[in-house]
Coordinates of C-alpha atoms and ligand atoms in Angstrom, one line a residue:
M1 CA -17.7 -8.2 15.6
T2 CA -15.6 -7.4 18.9
A3 CA -12.8 -5.1 19.1
P4 CA -9.4 -6.3 20.7
D5 CA -9.7 -5.7 24.4
G6 CA -5.9 -4.9 24.4
T7 CA -5.1 -7.2 27.2
P8 CA -3.2 -10.4 26.9
G9 CA -5.1 -13.3 27.0
A10 CA -6.5 -16.1 24.8
V11 CA -3.8 -15.6 22.0
P12 CA -4.4 -18.1 19.2
G13 CA -1.5 -20.5 19.0
G14 CA 0.5 -20.8 15.8
A15 CA -1.3 -20.5 12.4
A16 CA -4.5 -19.2 14.3
G17 CA -4.5 -22.5 16.3
A18 CA -7.5 -24.7 15.9
L19 CA -8.5 -23.0 12.7
A20 CA -5.4 -23.5 10.7
E21 CA -6.9 -26.4 8.9
Q22 CA -10.8 -25.4 8.6
P23 CA -12.3 -22.9 6.8
H24 CA -12.8 -19.7 9.2
R25 CA -13.6 -16.0 9.1
R26 CA -10.9 -13.4 10.3
L27 CA -11.5 -9.8 11.6
D28 CA -9.9 -6.9 9.5
L29 CA -9.2 -4.8 12.5
L30 CA -8.7 -1.5 10.3
S31 CA -12.0 -1.8 8.3
G32 CA -14.2 -3.9 10.8
E33 CA -14.9 -6.1 8.1
W34 CA -14.7 -9.9 7.6
V35 CA -12.3 -12.1 5.6
L36 CA -13.0 -15.7 4.6
V37 CA -9.9 -17.9 4.5
S38 CA -9.7 -21.5 3.1
P39 CA -6.7 -23.2 4.4
H40 CA -7.4 -26.5 2.7
R41 CA -8.1 -25.3 -0.8
A42 CA -4.7 -24.0 -1.5
R43 CA -3.7 -27.2 -3.3
R44 CA -6.5 -27.1 -5.8
P45 CA -5.4 -27.3 -9.3
W46 CA -5.1 -24.2 -11.5
Q47 CA -6.3 -24.2 -15.2
G48 CA -7.5 -20.5 -15.7
Q49 CA -5.7 -17.6 -16.9
V50 CA -2.0 -17.4 -16.8
E51 CA -0.3 -13.9 -16.9
R52 CA 2.8 -13.4 -19.2
P53 CA 5.6 -11.8 -17.3
A54 CA 6.7 -8.4 -18.8
S55 CA 9.7 -8.3 -20.6
E56 CA 12.2 -7.3 -18.1
V57 CA 14.9 -5.8 -20.5
R58 CA 14.2 -2.0 -20.2
P59 CA 16.5 0.6 -21.5
A60 CA 18.2 3.3 -18.8
Y61 CA 16.3 5.8 -21.1
D62 CA 13.4 5.5 -23.5
P63 CA 13.1 8.3 -25.9
T64 CA 9.2 7.5 -26.3
C65 CA 8.7 7.5 -22.4
Y66 CA 6.6 10.7 -21.3
L67 CA 8.2 10.1 -17.6
C68 CA 12.1 10.1 -18.6
P69 CA 14.2 13.2 -18.4
G70 CA 14.1 15.6 -21.1
N71 CA 11.0 14.3 -22.8
E72 CA 7.7 15.8 -23.9
R73 CA 4.4 15.1 -22.1
A74 CA 0.7 15.4 -23.0
G75 CA -0.2 19.1 -23.6
G76 CA 3.5 20.5 -24.6
H77 CA 5.1 20.0 -21.1
R78 CA 8.7 19.0 -21.3
N79 CA 10.5 17.4 -18.3
P80 CA 13.5 19.0 -17.2
D81 CA 16.8 16.9 -17.1
Y82 CA 16.0 15.9 -13.7
T83 CA 18.8 13.5 -11.7
G84 CA 16.9 12.8 -8.4
T85 CA 13.0 12.6 -8.2
F86 CA 10.7 15.0 -10.0
V87 CA 7.2 15.7 -9.2
F88 CA 4.6 17.6 -11.6
D89 CA 0.9 18.0 -11.9
N90 CA -0.9 15.1 -13.4
D91 CA -1.8 16.1 -17.2
F92 CA -4.8 13.7 -16.9
A93 CA -5.9 14.6 -13.6
A94 CA -9.1 12.8 -12.0
L95 CA -9.7 15.8 -9.4
R96 CA -8.9 19.7 -10.1
P97 CA -8.9 22.7 -7.9
G98 CA -10.9 25.9 -8.2
D99 CA -14.4 24.8 -9.5
P100 CA -17.3 26.4 -7.9
P101 CA -18.9 24.2 -5.2
A102 CA -21.9 22.4 -6.1
A103 CA -24.3 19.4 -4.9
V104 CA -27.2 17.5 -6.1
D105 CA -30.1 16.1 -3.8
V106 CA -32.9 14.5 -5.3
R107 CA -35.2 13.4 -2.7
G108 CA -32.3 11.8 -0.7
L109 CA -32.0 9.2 -3.4
L110 CA -29.7 10.9 -5.9
V111 CA -26.9 12.5 -3.8
A112 CA -23.7 13.8 -5.0
R113 CA -21.1 16.7 -4.2
S114 CA -18.4 18.7 -5.9
E115 CA -14.9 17.5 -5.1
P116 CA -12.0 19.6 -5.6
G117 CA -8.6 18.2 -5.4
V118 CA -5.4 17.8 -6.9
C119 CA -3.2 14.8 -8.9
R120 CA 0.7 14.8 -9.0
V121 CA 3.0 12.3 -10.2
I122 CA 6.3 11.3 -8.7
C123 CA 9.1 10.2 -10.8
F124 CA 11.1 8.1 -8.2
S125 CA 14.3 8.0 -10.6
P126 CA 15.6 9.4 -13.9
R127 CA 16.5 5.9 -14.7
H128 CA 13.7 4.1 -16.9
D129 CA 15.1 1.0 -16.4
L130 CA 15.0 0.8 -12.3
S131 CA 12.2 0.4 -9.8
L132 CA 12.5 0.9 -5.6
P133 CA 14.2 -2.3 -4.8
D134 CA 16.9 -1.7 -7.7
M135 CA 17.4 1.8 -6.3
A136 CA 20.5 3.0 -3.8
P137 CA 19.4 3.4 -0.3
A138 CA 19.9 7.6 -0.5
A139 CA 17.7 7.5 -3.6
V140 CA 14.8 5.6 -2.0
R141 CA 15.5 8.0 0.9
G142 CA 14.8 11.1 -1.6
V143 CA 11.7 9.7 -2.7
V144 CA 10.7 9.2 1.1
D145 CA 11.5 12.9 1.5
V146 CA 9.4 13.9 -1.5
W147 CA 6.2 12.0 -0.2
T148 CA 6.6 13.8 3.3
E149 CA 7.0 17.3 1.5
E150 CA 4.3 16.6 -0.6
Y151 CA 2.1 15.4 2.2
E152 CA 2.9 18.6 4.1
R153 CA 2.6 21.0 1.1
L154 CA -0.9 19.7 -0.3
G155 CA -2.2 19.0 3.3
A156 CA -1.5 22.8 4.5
R157 CA -4.0 23.8 1.8
S158 CA -7.5 24.8 3.2
D159 CA -9.0 22.9 0.3
I160 CA -7.1 19.6 1.0
G161 CA -8.5 17.3 3.7
Y162 CA -6.6 13.9 2.8
V163 CA -3.5 13.4 0.9
Q164 CA -3.5 9.8 -0.7
I165 CA -0.1 8.8 -1.7
F166 CA 0.4 5.5 -3.6
E167 CA 2.0 3.8 -6.3
N168 CA 0.5 1.0 -9.0
K169 CA 3.6 -1.1 -10.2
G170 CA 3.4 -3.4 -13.3
Q171 CA 1.0 -4.0 -16.3
A172 CA -1.0 -6.5 -13.9
M173 CA -2.1 -3.6 -11.8
G174 CA -3.0 -1.3 -14.6
A175 CA 0.2 0.6 -14.7
S176 CA 0.3 2.8 -17.7
N177 CA 4.3 3.2 -17.9
P178 CA 7.0 1.2 -16.6
H179 CA 9.0 4.2 -15.6
P180 CA 9.3 4.1 -11.8
H181 CA 6.7 6.4 -10.4
G182 CA 4.2 7.1 -8.0
Q183 CA 1.1 9.3 -7.7
I184 CA -0.6 11.6 -5.0
W185 CA -4.3 12.4 -5.1
A186 CA -5.1 15.2 -2.8
Q187 CA -8.7 15.9 -2.2
R188 CA -11.1 17.9 0.3
S189 CA -12.9 14.9 1.3
V190 CA -11.3 11.8 3.6
P191 CA -11.8 8.9 0.9
R192 CA -13.5 5.7 1.8
E193 CA -10.5 3.4 3.0
P194 CA -9.0 6.1 5.3
A195 CA -12.4 7.1 6.7
R196 CA -13.3 3.6 7.8
E197 CA -9.7 3.4 9.5
T198 CA -10.6 6.7 11.5
V199 CA -13.7 5.3 12.8
R200 CA -11.7 2.3 14.0
F201 CA -8.7 4.2 15.2
R202 CA -11.0 6.5 17.1
E203 CA -12.8 3.7 18.7
H204 CA -9.9 1.9 19.9
R205 CA -8.0 5.1 21.3
E206 CA -11.2 6.0 23.3
R207 CA -11.0 2.6 24.9
H208 CA -7.8 1.9 25.3
G209 CA -5.6 5.5 25.2
R210 CA -3.1 3.7 22.5
T211 CA -3.5 3.5 18.6
L212 CA -5.0 0.5 17.4
L213 CA -1.9 -0.6 15.6
E214 CA 0.4 0.3 18.4
D215 CA -1.5 -2.4 20.5
Y216 CA -1.6 -4.8 17.4
L217 CA 1.9 -4.4 16.3
R218 CA 3.0 -5.3 20.1
L219 CA 1.1 -8.5 19.7
E220 CA 2.4 -9.4 16.1
L221 CA 6.1 -8.9 17.5
E222 CA 5.3 -11.2 20.6
L223 CA 4.0 -14.0 18.3
G224 CA 6.1 -13.4 15.3
E225 CA 4.6 -16.0 13.2
R226 CA 3.5 -13.1 10.8
V227 CA 6.4 -10.9 10.7
V228 CA 8.4 -10.5 7.6
L229 CA 11.2 -8.0 8.5
A230 CA 12.1 -5.1 10.5
N231 CA 14.3 -2.3 11.3
D232 CA 14.6 -0.1 14.3
A233 CA 11.8 2.4 12.9
F234 CA 9.4 0.0 11.0
V235 CA 8.2 -3.7 10.8
A236 CA 6.6 -5.1 8.0
L237 CA 4.2 -8.0 8.5
V238 CA 1.5 -10.1 6.7
P239 CA -1.7 -8.8 8.3
F240 CA -3.8 -11.5 10.1
W241 CA -6.6 -10.6 7.9
A242 CA -4.7 -10.1 4.7
V243 CA -7.0 -10.5 1.6
W244 CA -4.2 -10.6 -1.0
P245 CA -1.9 -13.8 -1.3
F246 CA 1.3 -11.8 -0.4
E247 CA -0.5 -8.8 1.2
T248 CA 1.9 -6.9 3.6
L249 CA 1.4 -3.8 6.1
V250 CA 4.5 -1.6 7.1
V251 CA 3.7 0.2 10.2
S252 CA 5.9 2.5 12.1
R253 CA 7.2 1.5 15.6
R254 CA 6.4 4.6 17.1
P255 CA 2.7 5.4 17.1
V256 CA 3.3 8.7 14.7
P257 CA 0.1 10.0 12.9
S258 CA 1.8 10.9 9.7
L259 CA 5.3 11.1 7.6
S260 CA 5.4 14.5 9.1
A261 CA 6.3 13.4 12.4
L262 CA 9.1 11.0 11.4
D263 CA 12.8 11.9 12.3
A264 CA 15.7 11.5 10.1
A265 CA 16.6 8.2 11.2
E266 CA 13.1 7.1 11.1
R267 CA 12.9 8.2 7.2
D268 CA 16.0 6.2 6.6
G269 CA 14.2 3.2 8.1
L270 CA 11.3 3.8 6.2
A271 CA 13.3 3.6 3.0
D272 CA 15.2 0.5 4.3
I273 CA 12.1 -1.4 4.7
V274 CA 10.6 -0.3 1.5
R275 CA 13.6 -1.3 -0.5
R276 CA 14.1 -4.7 1.3
L277 CA 10.3 -5.7 1.2
T278 CA 10.2 -4.9 -2.4
A279 CA 13.4 -6.7 -3.1
R280 CA 12.0 -9.6 -1.3
Y281 CA 8.6 -9.7 -3.6
D282 CA 11.0 -9.5 -6.7
N283 CA 12.9 -12.6 -5.3
L284 CA 9.8 -14.3 -4.5
F285 CA 8.7 -15.4 -8.3
E286 CA 11.9 -14.0 -9.9
V287 CA 10.0 -11.3 -11.6
S288 CA 9.7 -7.5 -11.1
F289 CA 6.8 -7.7 -9.0
P290 CA 3.8 -6.1 -9.5
Y291 CA 1.4 -4.3 -6.8
S292 CA -0.6 -1.4 -5.6
A293 CA 1.0 0.3 -2.5
G294 CA 0.2 3.3 -0.5
F295 CA 0.4 5.2 2.4
H296 CA -2.6 5.7 4.9
Q297 CA -2.2 8.6 7.4
A298 CA -3.8 11.4 9.2
P299 CA -6.3 13.2 7.2
T300 CA -5.3 17.2 6.5
D301 CA -8.8 18.3 7.8
G302 CA -7.5 20.8 10.6
Q303 CA -8.7 18.5 13.4
P304 CA -6.1 16.8 15.4
H305 CA -5.6 12.9 14.8
P306 CA -4.1 11.3 18.0
E307 CA -5.8 8.1 17.1
W308 CA -3.8 7.8 13.7
H309 CA -1.2 5.5 13.1
L310 CA 1.3 5.6 9.8
H311 CA 1.4 2.6 7.8
L312 CA 1.9 1.5 4.3
H313 CA -0.4 -1.4 2.6
F314 CA 1.1 -3.4 -0.1
Y315 CA -1.5 -5.3 -2.3
P316 CA 0.3 -7.8 -4.7
P317 CA -1.9 -9.8 -7.3
L318 CA 0.3 -12.8 -7.8
L319 CA -0.7 -15.9 -6.4
R320 CA 1.4 -18.8 -6.9
S321 CA 4.0 -17.9 -9.5
A322 CA 4.8 -14.9 -11.8
T323 CA 2.0 -16.0 -14.1
V324 CA -0.8 -16.7 -12.0
R325 CA -2.7 -14.1 -10.4
K326 CA -5.6 -13.8 -7.8
F327 CA -8.9 -12.4 -9.0
L328 CA -11.5 -10.8 -6.6
V329 CA -14.4 -12.2 -8.4
G330 CA -17.7 -14.0 -7.9
Y331 CA -18.2 -14.8 -4.2
E332 CA -15.5 -11.9 -3.5
M333 CA -17.6 -9.3 -5.2
L334 CA -21.1 -10.6 -4.0
G335 CA -19.9 -11.9 -0.7
E336 CA -16.4 -11.2 1.0
P337 CA -12.9 -11.4 0.3
Q338 CA -11.4 -15.0 0.3
R339 CA -8.2 -16.6 0.3
D340 CA -6.6 -20.0 0.2
L341 CA -3.0 -19.3 1.3
T342 CA -3.0 -18.6 5.2
A343 CA -1.3 -15.4 6.1
E344 CA 1.3 -17.3 8.3
T345 CA 2.2 -19.5 5.4
A346 CA 2.7 -16.3 3.0
A347 CA 4.8 -14.5 6.1
E348 CA 7.1 -17.7 6.3
R349 CA 7.8 -17.6 2.4
L350 CA 8.5 -13.9 2.2
R351 CA 10.7 -14.0 5.6
A352 CA 13.0 -16.8 4.1
L353 CA 13.9 -14.6 0.9
P354 CA 16.9 -12.7 0.4
D355 CA 16.9 -8.7 0.4
A356 CA 19.4 -8.3 -2.3
P357 CA 17.7 -6.8 -5.5
Y358 CA 16.5 -9.7 -7.9
R359 CA 17.8 -7.6 -11.0
A360 CA 21.3 -7.1 -11.6
G361 CA 22.6 -3.7 -12.9
G362 CA 20.8 -1.4 -10.7
G363 CA 22.2 1.0 -8.0
A364 CA 21.4 4.6 -9.3
Ligands
ZN1 ZN1 11.0 6.6 -18.8
ZN2 ZN1 -4.8 1.5 6.0

Protein backbone atom coordinates (compact mmCIF):
# COMPACT_ATOMS: atom_id res chain seq x y z
CA MET A 1 0.00 0.00 0.00
CA THR A 2 1.16 3.50 -0.66
CA ALA A 3 0.62 6.65 1.29
CA PRO A 4 -0.62 9.65 -0.66
CA ASP A 5 2.37 11.75 -1.67
CA GLY A 6 0.51 14.97 -1.04
CA THR A 7 1.32 16.45 -4.43
CA PRO A 8 -1.22 17.11 -7.14
CA GLY A 9 -0.94 14.56 -9.90
CA ALA A 10 -2.88 11.60 -11.17
CA VAL A 11 -6.23 12.41 -9.63
CA PRO A 12 -8.81 9.84 -10.74
CA GLY A 13 -11.62 11.36 -12.76
CA GLY A 14 -15.27 11.31 -11.74
CA ALA A 15 -16.39 8.22 -9.84
CA ALA A 16 -12.88 6.79 -9.53
CA GLY A 17 -12.30 7.08 -13.27
CA ALA A 18 -11.61 3.83 -15.09
CA LEU A 19 -12.73 1.80 -12.08
CA ALA A 20 -16.29 3.12 -11.93
CA GLU A 21 -17.84 0.04 -13.53
CA GLN A 22 -15.52 -2.76 -12.42
CA PRO A 23 -14.71 -4.48 -9.13
CA HIS A 24 -11.84 -2.73 -7.38
CA ARG A 25 -10.26 -2.15 -3.97
CA ARG A 26 -9.92 1.25 -2.32
CA LEU A 27 -7.37 2.14 0.36
CA ASP A 28 -8.76 3.42 3.65
CA LEU A 29 -6.30 6.20 4.44
CA LEU A 30 -7.24 6.21 8.12
CA SER A 31 -6.79 2.50 8.85
CA GLY A 32 -4.33 1.60 6.08
CA GLU A 33 -6.64 -1.27 5.09
CA TRP A 34 -8.47 -2.08 1.86
CA VAL A 35 -12.17 -2.12 0.99
CA LEU A 36 -13.65 -4.09 -1.92
CA VAL A 37 -16.08 -2.11 -4.15
CA SER A 38 -18.41 -3.93 -6.57
CA PRO A 39 -20.34 -1.19 -8.40
CA HIS A 40 -21.99 -3.58 -10.90
CA ARG A 41 -23.59 -5.54 -8.04
CA ALA A 42 -25.84 -2.76 -6.72
CA ARG A 43 -28.64 -3.87 -9.04
CA ARG A 44 -29.05 -7.38 -7.67
CA PRO A 45 -32.50 -8.29 -6.26
CA TRP A 46 -33.00 -8.45 -2.50
CA GLN A 47 -35.00 -11.28 -0.94
CA GLY A 48 -33.46 -11.30 2.51
CA GLN A 49 -34.30 -9.76 5.84
CA VAL A 50 -36.48 -6.68 5.91
CA GLU A 51 -36.23 -4.43 8.99
CA ARG A 52 -39.47 -3.11 10.36
CA PRO A 53 -39.24 0.64 10.95
CA ALA A 54 -39.70 1.43 14.65
CA SER A 55 -42.89 3.24 15.47
CA GLU A 56 -42.21 6.94 15.02
CA VAL A 57 -44.78 8.27 17.47
CA ARG A 58 -43.17 8.82 20.87
CA PRO A 59 -44.44 10.92 23.76
CA ALA A 60 -42.45 14.02 24.84
CA TYR A 61 -42.20 12.37 28.27
CA ASP A 62 -42.29 8.65 29.00
CA PRO A 63 -42.83 7.70 32.66
CA THR A 64 -41.11 4.32 32.08
CA CYS A 65 -37.97 5.79 30.43
CA TYR A 66 -34.90 5.72 32.69
CA LEU A 67 -33.45 8.76 30.89
CA CYS A 68 -36.43 11.14 31.09
CA PRO A 69 -36.24 13.98 33.66
CA GLY A 70 -37.35 13.09 37.19
CA ASN A 71 -37.47 9.34 36.54
CA GLU A 72 -35.76 6.62 38.54
CA ARG A 73 -32.82 4.71 37.11
CA ALA A 74 -31.24 1.41 38.14
CA GLY A 75 -29.86 1.26 41.66
CA GLY A 76 -32.23 3.85 43.07
CA HIS A 77 -30.71 6.89 41.32
CA ARG A 78 -33.21 9.53 40.28
CA ASN A 79 -32.67 11.92 37.35
CA PRO A 80 -32.99 15.62 38.16
CA ASP A 81 -35.64 17.68 36.37
CA TYR A 82 -33.05 18.70 33.79
CA THR A 83 -33.96 21.18 31.06
CA GLY A 84 -30.96 20.97 28.72
CA THR A 85 -28.35 18.23 28.65
CA PHE A 86 -27.77 15.81 31.53
CA VAL A 87 -24.64 13.70 32.07
CA PHE A 88 -24.18 10.88 34.58
CA ASP A 89 -22.00 7.80 35.22
CA ASN A 90 -23.42 4.76 33.42
CA ASP A 91 -25.20 2.51 35.92
CA PHE A 92 -23.99 -0.53 33.93
CA ALA A 93 -20.48 0.62 33.08
CA ALA A 94 -18.17 -1.54 30.95
CA LEU A 95 -15.17 0.12 32.57
CA ARG A 96 -14.52 1.24 36.13
CA PRO A 97 -11.78 3.22 37.84
CA GLY A 98 -9.73 2.28 40.86
CA ASP A 99 -9.11 -1.46 40.54
CA PRO A 100 -5.53 -2.49 41.42
CA PRO A 101 -3.35 -2.87 38.29
CA ALA A 102 -2.94 -6.48 37.19
CA ALA A 103 -1.54 -8.37 34.21
CA VAL A 104 -1.46 -11.88 32.82
CA ASP A 105 1.18 -13.30 30.49
CA VAL A 106 1.32 -17.05 30.01
CA ARG A 107 4.30 -17.86 27.75
CA GLY A 108 3.44 -14.83 25.62
CA LEU A 109 0.34 -16.68 24.40
CA LEU A 110 -2.29 -15.62 26.89
CA VAL A 111 -1.82 -11.91 27.44
CA ALA A 112 -4.13 -9.53 29.30
CA ARG A 113 -3.95 -6.31 31.29
CA SER A 114 -6.35 -4.55 33.62
CA GLU A 115 -8.04 -1.54 32.08
CA PRO A 116 -9.33 1.28 34.27
CA GLY A 117 -11.90 3.67 32.87
CA VAL A 118 -15.16 5.56 33.20
CA CYS A 119 -18.43 5.26 31.27
CA ARG A 120 -20.78 8.24 31.08
CA VAL A 121 -24.20 8.78 29.53
CA ILE A 122 -25.23 12.12 27.99
CA CYS A 123 -28.92 12.90 27.54
CA PHE A 124 -29.04 15.35 24.63
CA SER A 125 -32.47 16.73 25.52
CA PRO A 126 -35.15 16.32 28.19
CA ARG A 127 -37.59 15.58 25.37
CA HIS A 128 -38.09 11.84 24.91
CA ASP A 129 -39.43 12.28 21.37
CA LEU A 130 -36.58 14.25 19.78
CA SER A 131 -33.28 13.34 18.17
CA LEU A 132 -30.38 15.60 17.13
CA PRO A 133 -31.89 16.74 13.79
CA ASP A 134 -35.16 17.71 15.51
CA MET A 135 -33.45 19.89 18.11
CA ALA A 136 -32.96 23.67 17.83
CA PRO A 137 -29.46 24.87 16.82
CA ALA A 138 -28.79 26.31 20.31
CA ALA A 139 -29.72 22.97 21.91
CA VAL A 140 -27.35 21.03 19.65
CA ARG A 141 -24.65 23.60 20.45
CA GLY A 142 -25.30 22.72 24.11
CA VAL A 143 -24.52 19.10 23.26
CA VAL A 144 -21.26 20.16 21.55
CA ASP A 145 -20.31 22.08 24.70
CA VAL A 146 -20.93 19.02 26.88
CA TRP A 147 -18.89 16.78 24.57
CA THR A 148 -16.03 19.28 24.84
CA GLU A 149 -16.27 19.66 28.62
CA GLU A 150 -16.32 15.88 29.14
CA TYR A 151 -13.36 15.37 26.80
CA GLU A 152 -11.38 17.98 28.74
CA ARG A 153 -12.42 16.90 32.22
CA LEU A 154 -11.94 13.15 31.68
CA GLY A 155 -8.85 13.65 29.52
CA ALA A 156 -7.16 15.63 32.30
CA ARG A 157 -7.18 12.58 34.58
CA SER A 158 -3.89 10.72 34.91
CA ASP A 159 -5.66 7.34 34.53
CA ILE A 160 -7.36 8.30 31.22
CA GLY A 161 -5.43 8.11 27.94
CA TYR A 162 -8.34 8.24 25.52
CA VAL A 163 -11.90 9.61 25.58
CA GLN A 164 -14.29 7.93 23.13
CA ILE A 165 -17.49 9.92 22.56
CA PHE A 166 -20.20 8.14 20.54
CA GLU A 167 -23.88 7.65 19.86
CA ASN A 168 -25.79 4.49 18.96
CA LYS A 169 -29.11 5.53 17.49
CA GLY A 170 -32.00 3.24 16.66
CA GLN A 171 -32.86 -0.38 17.36
CA ALA A 172 -31.00 -1.46 14.21
CA MET A 173 -27.77 -0.38 15.93
CA GLY A 174 -28.70 -1.94 19.25
CA ALA A 175 -29.68 1.25 21.07
CA SER A 176 -31.42 0.20 24.25
CA ASN A 177 -33.54 3.32 24.69
CA PRO A 178 -35.01 5.75 22.11
CA HIS A 179 -34.47 8.77 24.38
CA PRO A 180 -31.87 10.98 22.60
CA HIS A 181 -28.57 10.17 24.25
CA GLY A 182 -24.94 9.39 23.64
CA GLN A 183 -22.14 7.78 25.58
CA ILE A 184 -18.57 8.34 26.60
CA TRP A 185 -16.15 5.56 27.38
CA ALA A 186 -12.88 6.95 28.73
CA GLN A 187 -10.02 4.59 29.47
CA ARG A 188 -6.31 4.30 30.14
CA SER A 189 -5.33 2.83 26.74
CA VAL A 190 -5.91 4.17 23.25
CA PRO A 191 -8.39 1.68 21.73
CA ARG A 192 -7.76 -0.10 18.42
CA GLU A 193 -9.39 2.24 15.88
CA PRO A 194 -7.86 5.53 17.06
CA ALA A 195 -4.57 3.71 17.72
CA ARG A 196 -4.42 2.66 14.05
CA GLU A 197 -5.26 6.18 12.93
CA THR A 198 -2.53 7.59 15.17
CA VAL A 199 0.06 5.51 13.29
CA ARG A 200 -1.26 6.69 9.91
CA PHE A 201 -1.49 10.32 11.03
CA ARG A 202 2.05 10.25 12.42
CA GLU A 203 3.51 8.78 9.21
CA HIS A 204 1.84 11.43 7.09
CA ARG A 205 2.83 14.31 9.34
CA GLU A 206 6.46 13.16 9.40
CA ARG A 207 6.57 13.00 5.60
CA HIS A 208 4.56 16.09 4.70
CA GLY A 209 4.41 18.35 7.75
CA ARG A 210 0.63 18.55 7.51
CA THR A 211 -2.16 16.39 8.90
CA LEU A 212 -3.40 13.56 6.70
CA LEU A 213 -6.96 14.85 6.82
CA GLU A 214 -5.82 18.39 5.93
CA ASP A 215 -4.43 17.07 2.64
CA TYR A 216 -7.32 14.66 2.07
CA LEU A 217 -9.92 17.38 2.73
CA ARG A 218 -8.21 19.76 0.32
CA LEU A 219 -8.35 17.14 -2.44
CA GLU A 220 -12.01 16.28 -1.77
CA LEU A 221 -12.95 19.97 -1.87
CA GLU A 222 -11.15 20.31 -5.22
CA LEU A 223 -12.97 17.29 -6.68
CA GLY A 224 -16.32 17.91 -5.02
CA GLU A 225 -17.81 14.56 -6.01
CA ARG A 226 -17.94 13.08 -2.52
CA VAL A 227 -18.71 16.25 -0.54
CA VAL A 228 -22.20 16.20 1.00
CA LEU A 229 -22.40 19.55 2.78
CA ALA A 230 -20.14 22.14 4.35
CA ASN A 231 -20.03 25.31 6.41
CA ASP A 232 -17.20 27.68 7.40
CA ALA A 233 -15.83 25.28 10.02
CA PHE A 234 -16.65 21.69 8.94
CA VAL A 235 -17.12 19.55 5.84
CA ALA A 236 -19.21 16.35 5.65
CA LEU A 237 -18.26 13.90 2.91
CA VAL A 238 -18.57 10.25 1.96
CA PRO A 239 -15.00 9.01 2.28
CA PHE A 240 -13.50 7.43 -0.87
CA TRP A 241 -13.07 4.18 1.10
CA ALA A 242 -16.48 4.14 2.85
CA VAL A 243 -17.67 0.69 3.93
CA TRP A 244 -21.24 1.38 5.08
CA PRO A 245 -23.63 2.43 2.28
CA PHE A 246 -24.17 6.00 3.47
CA GLU A 247 -21.14 6.33 5.73
CA THR A 248 -19.86 9.89 6.16
CA LEU A 249 -16.85 11.62 7.67
CA VAL A 250 -17.17 15.09 9.20
CA VAL A 251 -13.81 16.88 9.20
CA SER A 252 -12.83 20.22 10.72
CA ARG A 253 -11.49 22.65 8.11
CA ARG A 254 -8.79 23.76 10.54
CA PRO A 255 -6.40 20.92 11.41
CA VAL A 256 -7.17 20.91 15.14
CA PRO A 257 -6.38 17.83 17.26
CA SER A 258 -9.49 17.83 19.43
CA LEU A 259 -12.77 19.46 20.41
CA SER A 260 -10.82 21.56 22.94
CA ALA A 261 -9.15 23.54 20.15
CA LEU A 262 -12.42 24.71 18.55
CA ASP A 263 -13.39 28.35 19.01
CA ALA A 264 -16.97 29.44 19.61
CA ALA A 265 -17.78 29.87 15.92
CA GLU A 266 -16.38 26.42 15.14
CA ARG A 267 -18.49 24.86 17.90
CA ASP A 268 -21.53 26.47 16.27
CA GLY A 269 -20.32 25.08 12.95
CA LEU A 270 -20.05 21.58 14.40
CA ALA A 271 -23.57 21.78 15.82
CA ASP A 272 -24.85 23.06 12.46
CA ILE A 273 -23.28 20.31 10.38
CA VAL A 274 -24.34 17.51 12.77
CA ARG A 275 -27.91 18.79 12.70
CA ARG A 276 -28.09 19.18 8.93
CA LEU A 277 -26.35 15.89 8.16
CA THR A 278 -28.59 13.87 10.48
CA ALA A 279 -31.65 15.64 9.01
CA ARG A 280 -30.55 14.52 5.55
CA TYR A 281 -30.15 10.99 6.84
CA ASP A 282 -33.74 11.09 8.15
CA ASN A 283 -34.93 12.48 4.82
CA LEU A 284 -33.10 9.81 2.80
CA PHE A 285 -35.53 7.00 3.60
CA GLU A 286 -38.11 9.08 5.51
CA VAL A 287 -37.37 7.41 8.81
CA SER A 288 -35.54 8.34 12.00
CA PHE A 289 -32.24 7.13 10.57
CA PRO A 290 -30.24 4.65 12.69
CA TYR A 291 -26.47 4.95 12.96
CA SER A 292 -23.43 4.61 15.14
CA ALA A 293 -21.44 7.82 15.17
CA GLY A 294 -18.52 9.09 17.16
CA PHE A 295 -15.54 11.39 17.38
CA HIS A 296 -11.96 10.46 16.86
CA GLN A 297 -9.56 12.96 18.37
CA ALA A 298 -6.18 13.24 20.04
CA PRO A 299 -5.40 10.79 22.84
CA THR A 300 -5.15 12.32 26.32
CA ASP A 301 -2.04 10.34 27.23
CA GLY A 302 0.07 13.36 28.11
CA GLN A 303 1.93 13.36 24.77
CA PRO A 304 1.66 16.20 22.22
CA HIS A 305 -0.38 15.09 19.20
CA PRO A 306 0.15 17.59 16.36
CA GLU A 307 -0.52 14.75 13.89
CA TRP A 308 -4.11 14.37 15.05
CA HIS A 309 -7.04 15.94 13.18
CA LEU A 310 -10.48 16.00 14.79
CA HIS A 311 -13.21 14.16 12.88
CA LEU A 312 -16.52 12.42 13.34
CA HIS A 313 -17.55 9.12 11.71
CA PHE A 314 -21.16 8.25 10.90
CA TYR A 315 -21.81 4.55 10.24
CA PRO A 316 -25.45 4.00 9.24
CA PRO A 317 -26.57 0.42 8.45
CA LEU A 318 -29.42 1.12 6.02
CA LEU A 319 -28.85 0.22 2.38
CA ARG A 320 -31.70 1.02 0.05
CA SER A 321 -34.80 1.74 2.15
CA ALA A 322 -35.93 2.08 5.75
CA THR A 323 -36.30 -1.69 5.85
CA VAL A 324 -33.24 -3.07 4.06
CA ARG A 325 -29.99 -2.98 6.00
CA LYS A 326 -26.47 -3.97 5.13
CA PHE A 327 -24.82 -6.82 7.00
CA LEU A 328 -21.10 -7.27 7.36
CA VAL A 329 -21.02 -11.06 7.09
CA GLY A 330 -19.40 -13.88 5.15
CA TYR A 331 -16.69 -12.40 2.95
CA GLU A 332 -16.66 -9.22 5.04
CA MET A 333 -16.00 -11.11 8.27
CA LEU A 334 -13.48 -13.46 6.72
CA GLY A 335 -11.98 -11.43 3.88
CA GLU A 336 -12.45 -7.67 3.97
CA PRO A 337 -15.28 -5.12 3.92
CA GLN A 338 -17.18 -4.84 0.64
CA ARG A 339 -19.76 -2.45 -0.79
CA ASP A 340 -21.92 -2.27 -3.91
CA LEU A 341 -23.15 1.32 -4.00
CA THR A 342 -20.16 3.57 -4.75
CA ALA A 343 -19.15 6.40 -2.42
CA GLU A 344 -19.79 8.86 -5.27
CA THR A 345 -23.39 7.68 -5.77
CA ALA A 346 -24.06 7.79 -2.04
CA ALA A 347 -22.71 11.35 -1.84
CA GLU A 348 -24.82 12.43 -4.80
CA ARG A 349 -27.96 11.13 -3.12
CA LEU A 350 -27.18 12.76 0.24
CA ARG A 351 -26.29 16.04 -1.47
CA ALA A 352 -29.70 16.24 -3.15
CA LEU A 353 -31.69 16.03 0.11
CA PRO A 354 -33.12 18.94 2.13
CA ASP A 355 -31.68 20.00 5.52
CA ALA A 356 -35.11 20.54 7.06
CA PRO A 357 -36.02 18.05 9.85
CA TYR A 358 -38.02 15.15 8.47
CA ARG A 359 -40.27 15.01 11.52
CA ALA A 360 -42.63 17.80 12.44
CA GLY A 361 -43.15 18.93 16.02
CA GLY A 362 -39.51 19.29 17.06
CA GLY A 363 -37.65 22.46 17.88
CA ALA A 364 -37.11 22.13 21.63
ZN1 LIG B 1 -37.05 9.42 27.86
ZN1 LIG C 1 -11.42 8.11 12.64
